[in-house]
XYZ file of C-alpha atoms in Angstrom:
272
model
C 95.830 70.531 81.887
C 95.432 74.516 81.481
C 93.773 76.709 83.558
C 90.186 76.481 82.166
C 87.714 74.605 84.125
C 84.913 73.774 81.579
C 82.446 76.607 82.521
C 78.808 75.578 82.996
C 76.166 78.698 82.704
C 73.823 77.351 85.416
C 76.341 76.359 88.440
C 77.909 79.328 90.120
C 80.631 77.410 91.779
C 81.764 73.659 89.740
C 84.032 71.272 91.509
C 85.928 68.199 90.122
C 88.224 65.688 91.940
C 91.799 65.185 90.478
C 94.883 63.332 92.322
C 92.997 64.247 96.121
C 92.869 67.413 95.280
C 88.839 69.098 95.135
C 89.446 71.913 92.278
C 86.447 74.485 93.210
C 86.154 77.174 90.684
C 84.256 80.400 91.067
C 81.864 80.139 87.628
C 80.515 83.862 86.534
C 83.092 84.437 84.254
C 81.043 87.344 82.384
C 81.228 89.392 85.376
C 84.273 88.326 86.727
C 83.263 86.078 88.998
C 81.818 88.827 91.182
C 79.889 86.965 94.309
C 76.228 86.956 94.478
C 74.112 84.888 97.320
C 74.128 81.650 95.007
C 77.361 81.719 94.692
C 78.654 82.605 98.230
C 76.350 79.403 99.311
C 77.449 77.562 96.911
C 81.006 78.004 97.584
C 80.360 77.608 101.181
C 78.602 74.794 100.416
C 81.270 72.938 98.360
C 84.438 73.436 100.742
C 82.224 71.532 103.137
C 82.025 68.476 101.285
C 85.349 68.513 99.824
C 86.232 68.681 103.606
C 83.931 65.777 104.640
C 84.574 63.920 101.549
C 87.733 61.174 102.285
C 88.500 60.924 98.424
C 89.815 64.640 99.018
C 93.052 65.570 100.754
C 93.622 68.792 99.342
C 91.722 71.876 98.209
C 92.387 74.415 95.216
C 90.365 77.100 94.698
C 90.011 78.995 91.617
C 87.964 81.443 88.772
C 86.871 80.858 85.477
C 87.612 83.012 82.922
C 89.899 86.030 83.278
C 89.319 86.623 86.976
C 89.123 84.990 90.140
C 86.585 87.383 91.953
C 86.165 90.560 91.450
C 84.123 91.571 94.430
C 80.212 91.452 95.236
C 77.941 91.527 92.196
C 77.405 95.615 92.029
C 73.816 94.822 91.740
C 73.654 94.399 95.162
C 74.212 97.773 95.685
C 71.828 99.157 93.635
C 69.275 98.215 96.491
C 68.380 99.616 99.619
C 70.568 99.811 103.023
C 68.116 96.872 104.347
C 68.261 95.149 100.738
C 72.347 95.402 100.795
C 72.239 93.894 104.708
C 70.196 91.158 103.260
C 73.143 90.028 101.323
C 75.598 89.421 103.921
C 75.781 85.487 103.961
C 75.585 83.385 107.260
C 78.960 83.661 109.580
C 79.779 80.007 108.491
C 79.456 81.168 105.009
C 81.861 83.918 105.914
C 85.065 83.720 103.746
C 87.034 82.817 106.871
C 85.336 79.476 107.378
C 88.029 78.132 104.825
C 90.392 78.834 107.496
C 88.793 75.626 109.770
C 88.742 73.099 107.196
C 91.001 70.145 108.436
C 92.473 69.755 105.029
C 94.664 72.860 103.234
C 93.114 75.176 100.648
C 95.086 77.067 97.878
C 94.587 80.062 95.873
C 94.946 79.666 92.356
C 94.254 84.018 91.418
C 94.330 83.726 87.903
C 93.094 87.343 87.487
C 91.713 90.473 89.394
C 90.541 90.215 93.161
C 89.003 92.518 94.634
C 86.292 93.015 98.263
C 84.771 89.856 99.239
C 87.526 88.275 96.581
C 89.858 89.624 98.614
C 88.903 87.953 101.644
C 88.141 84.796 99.827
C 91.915 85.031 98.499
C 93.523 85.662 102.365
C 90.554 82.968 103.665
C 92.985 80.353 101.480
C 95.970 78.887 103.593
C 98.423 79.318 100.636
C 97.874 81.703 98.107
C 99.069 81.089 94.132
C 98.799 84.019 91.715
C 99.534 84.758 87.840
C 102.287 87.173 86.955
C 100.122 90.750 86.429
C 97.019 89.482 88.604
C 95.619 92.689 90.329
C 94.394 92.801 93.733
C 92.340 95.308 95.877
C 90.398 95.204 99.389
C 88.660 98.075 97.832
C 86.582 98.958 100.713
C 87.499 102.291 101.780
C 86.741 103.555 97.699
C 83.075 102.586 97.662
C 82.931 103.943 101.389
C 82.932 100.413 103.407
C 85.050 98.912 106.188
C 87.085 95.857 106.571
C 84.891 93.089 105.690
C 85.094 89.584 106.988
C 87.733 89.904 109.538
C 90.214 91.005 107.743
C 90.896 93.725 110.035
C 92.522 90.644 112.142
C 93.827 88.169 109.694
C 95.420 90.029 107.499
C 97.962 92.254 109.484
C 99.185 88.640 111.537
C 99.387 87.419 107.703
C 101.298 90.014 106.567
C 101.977 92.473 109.547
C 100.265 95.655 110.922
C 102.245 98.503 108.815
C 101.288 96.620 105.302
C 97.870 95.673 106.256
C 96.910 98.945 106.973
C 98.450 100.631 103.946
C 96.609 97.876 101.851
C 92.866 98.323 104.275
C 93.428 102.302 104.460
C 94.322 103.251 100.507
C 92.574 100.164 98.356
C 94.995 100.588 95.871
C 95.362 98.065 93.322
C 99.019 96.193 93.657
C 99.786 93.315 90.995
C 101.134 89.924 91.625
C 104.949 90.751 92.279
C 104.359 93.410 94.850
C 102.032 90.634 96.419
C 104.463 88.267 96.534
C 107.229 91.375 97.682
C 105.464 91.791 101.068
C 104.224 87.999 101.309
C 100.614 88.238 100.647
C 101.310 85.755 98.157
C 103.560 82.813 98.212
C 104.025 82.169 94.280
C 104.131 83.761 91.166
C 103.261 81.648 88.232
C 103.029 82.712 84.193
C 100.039 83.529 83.206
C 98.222 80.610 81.865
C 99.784 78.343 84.373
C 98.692 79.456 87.771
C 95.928 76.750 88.442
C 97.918 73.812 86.872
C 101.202 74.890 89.238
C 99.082 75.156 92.338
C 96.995 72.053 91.486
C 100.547 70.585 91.095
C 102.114 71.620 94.226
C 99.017 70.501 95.995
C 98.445 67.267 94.648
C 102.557 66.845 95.555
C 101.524 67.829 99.564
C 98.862 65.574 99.885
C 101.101 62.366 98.354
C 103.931 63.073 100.888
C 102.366 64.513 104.180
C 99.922 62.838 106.357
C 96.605 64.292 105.932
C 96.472 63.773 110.206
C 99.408 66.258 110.415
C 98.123 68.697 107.814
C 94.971 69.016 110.054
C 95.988 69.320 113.247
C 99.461 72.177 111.831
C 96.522 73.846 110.312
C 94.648 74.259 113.839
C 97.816 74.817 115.747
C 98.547 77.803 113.590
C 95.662 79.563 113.388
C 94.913 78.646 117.385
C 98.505 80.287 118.049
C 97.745 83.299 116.516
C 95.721 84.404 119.674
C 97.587 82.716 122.556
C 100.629 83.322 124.314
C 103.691 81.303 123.279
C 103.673 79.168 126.604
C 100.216 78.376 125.344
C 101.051 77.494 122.697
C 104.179 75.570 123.523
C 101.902 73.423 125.915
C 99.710 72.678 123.298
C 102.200 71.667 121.027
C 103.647 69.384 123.590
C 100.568 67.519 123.887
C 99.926 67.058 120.456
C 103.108 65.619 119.967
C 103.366 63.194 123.093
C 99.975 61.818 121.356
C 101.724 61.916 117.391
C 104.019 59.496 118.905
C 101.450 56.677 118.793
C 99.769 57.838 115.413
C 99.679 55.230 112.919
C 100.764 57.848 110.020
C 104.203 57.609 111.909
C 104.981 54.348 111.528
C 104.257 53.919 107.986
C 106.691 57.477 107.129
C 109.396 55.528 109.046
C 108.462 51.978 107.062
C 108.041 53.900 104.045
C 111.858 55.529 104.138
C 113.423 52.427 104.895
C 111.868 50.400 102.424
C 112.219 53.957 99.563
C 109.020 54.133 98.731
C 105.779 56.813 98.888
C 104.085 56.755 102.500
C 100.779 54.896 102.422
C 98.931 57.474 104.826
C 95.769 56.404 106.357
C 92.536 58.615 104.736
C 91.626 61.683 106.530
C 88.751 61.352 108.575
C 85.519 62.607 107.140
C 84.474 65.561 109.021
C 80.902 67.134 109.840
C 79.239 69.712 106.466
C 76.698 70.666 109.259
């Protein structure tokens, strides 16, 4: 498959189901996928279900086009202070809500990122990118702050020094610096960013149990504000109670008998 998603002019966000994976695409190509309120709910709106829905193990998020999102739609600020507050979307519409899904989400930046993009990009748990992809927070150029938390995420992403170079200049960096100070994980050839992240997904969510994905996922971004004894007592629990998971006893079956795990179907989980 290539990196296309057929593009449909009236749905700002399309999804389609392939090997467990959800493949949401950001669908405003003309304008580089830059975010308006439609399309902020309707991304919101589809990394719920794919969440809830127990067809879906894994998540890959993506733009049409040339560009995976370039920012807000500058329309928006062509209105008034009150009309620009009007835009900010609903805290579980937030990028960050990707971050509490149960199942992992991955970046597939195809092209420029930019603002909200940016935060939509760092809301992913692993992040894919085409060789010469550019990426910007941009804020601190069209006189705005850290949006969406990244402020916090993104210096225990990628530590303090770099964040705040990144937060404090908005300068544009491409794909290889990205992946240089580990804002990235992977740099694919262009043309084959979506169809190597769709890849490596769709490989995750054969071989590990979607009940360990979710709970790693929640011990991670839980022990990024708790002291390590914390955390080490968590993790203790968790895996006194992993002893009697089901999942378990199928990997073990599964190795001695060589063949793929047979791992139970995630739980469906809440799009309230």
């Amino acid at each position: 498959m290539g990196d296309a998603t057929p593009a449909s002019p009236e749905e700002p966000v399309l999804v389609r189901v392939e090997r467990s994976v959800a493949v949401i695409t950001l669908n405003r190509p003309r304008v580089l996928n830059a975010v308006n309120r439609p399309m902020a709910h309707g991304y919101a709106k589809a990394l719920r279900a794919a969440d809830a829905d127990p067809r879906v193990r894994g998540i890959v998020v993506t733009g049409a086009g040339r560009g995976f999102c370039s920012g807000a739609d500058m329309a928006v600020f062509n209105g008034t202070p009150d009309e620009m507050r009007s835009f900010m979307v609903p805290r579980e519409e937030m990028p960050h809500h990707a971050l509490r899904l149960s199942k992992p989400v991955v970046a597939a930046v195809n092209g420029p990122v930019a603002g909200i993009g940016f935060a939509y990009m760092m809301g992913s748990d692993i992040r894919f990118a085409a060789k010469g992809a550019t990426m910007s927070t941009v804020f601190p150029r069209l006189g705005l702050v850290a949006e969406y938390g990244l402020s916090w995420l993104l210096p225990r992403l990628i530590g303090g020094a770099r964040a705040m170079e990144l937060l404090l200049s908005g300068r544009t960096i491409e794909a290889e610096e990205a992946l240089r100070i580990g804002l990235v994980h992977r740099v694919s050839e262009p043309g084959e960013v979506l169809s190597d992240a769709l890849d490596y997904t769709a490989d995750l969510v054969a071989n590990c149990a979607p009940s360990s994905l979710a709970v790693i996922k929640e011990q991670v971004y839980a022990d990024l504000e708790r002291p390590f004894e914390a955390a080490l007592d968590d993790a203790i629990s968790r895996m006194n109670a992993s002893f009697g998971n089901p999942d378990l006893a199928e990997a073990i079956a599964a190795r001695k008998e060589k063949r793929p795990p047979a791992f139970a179907d995630p739980k469906p989980t809440s799009q309230a």
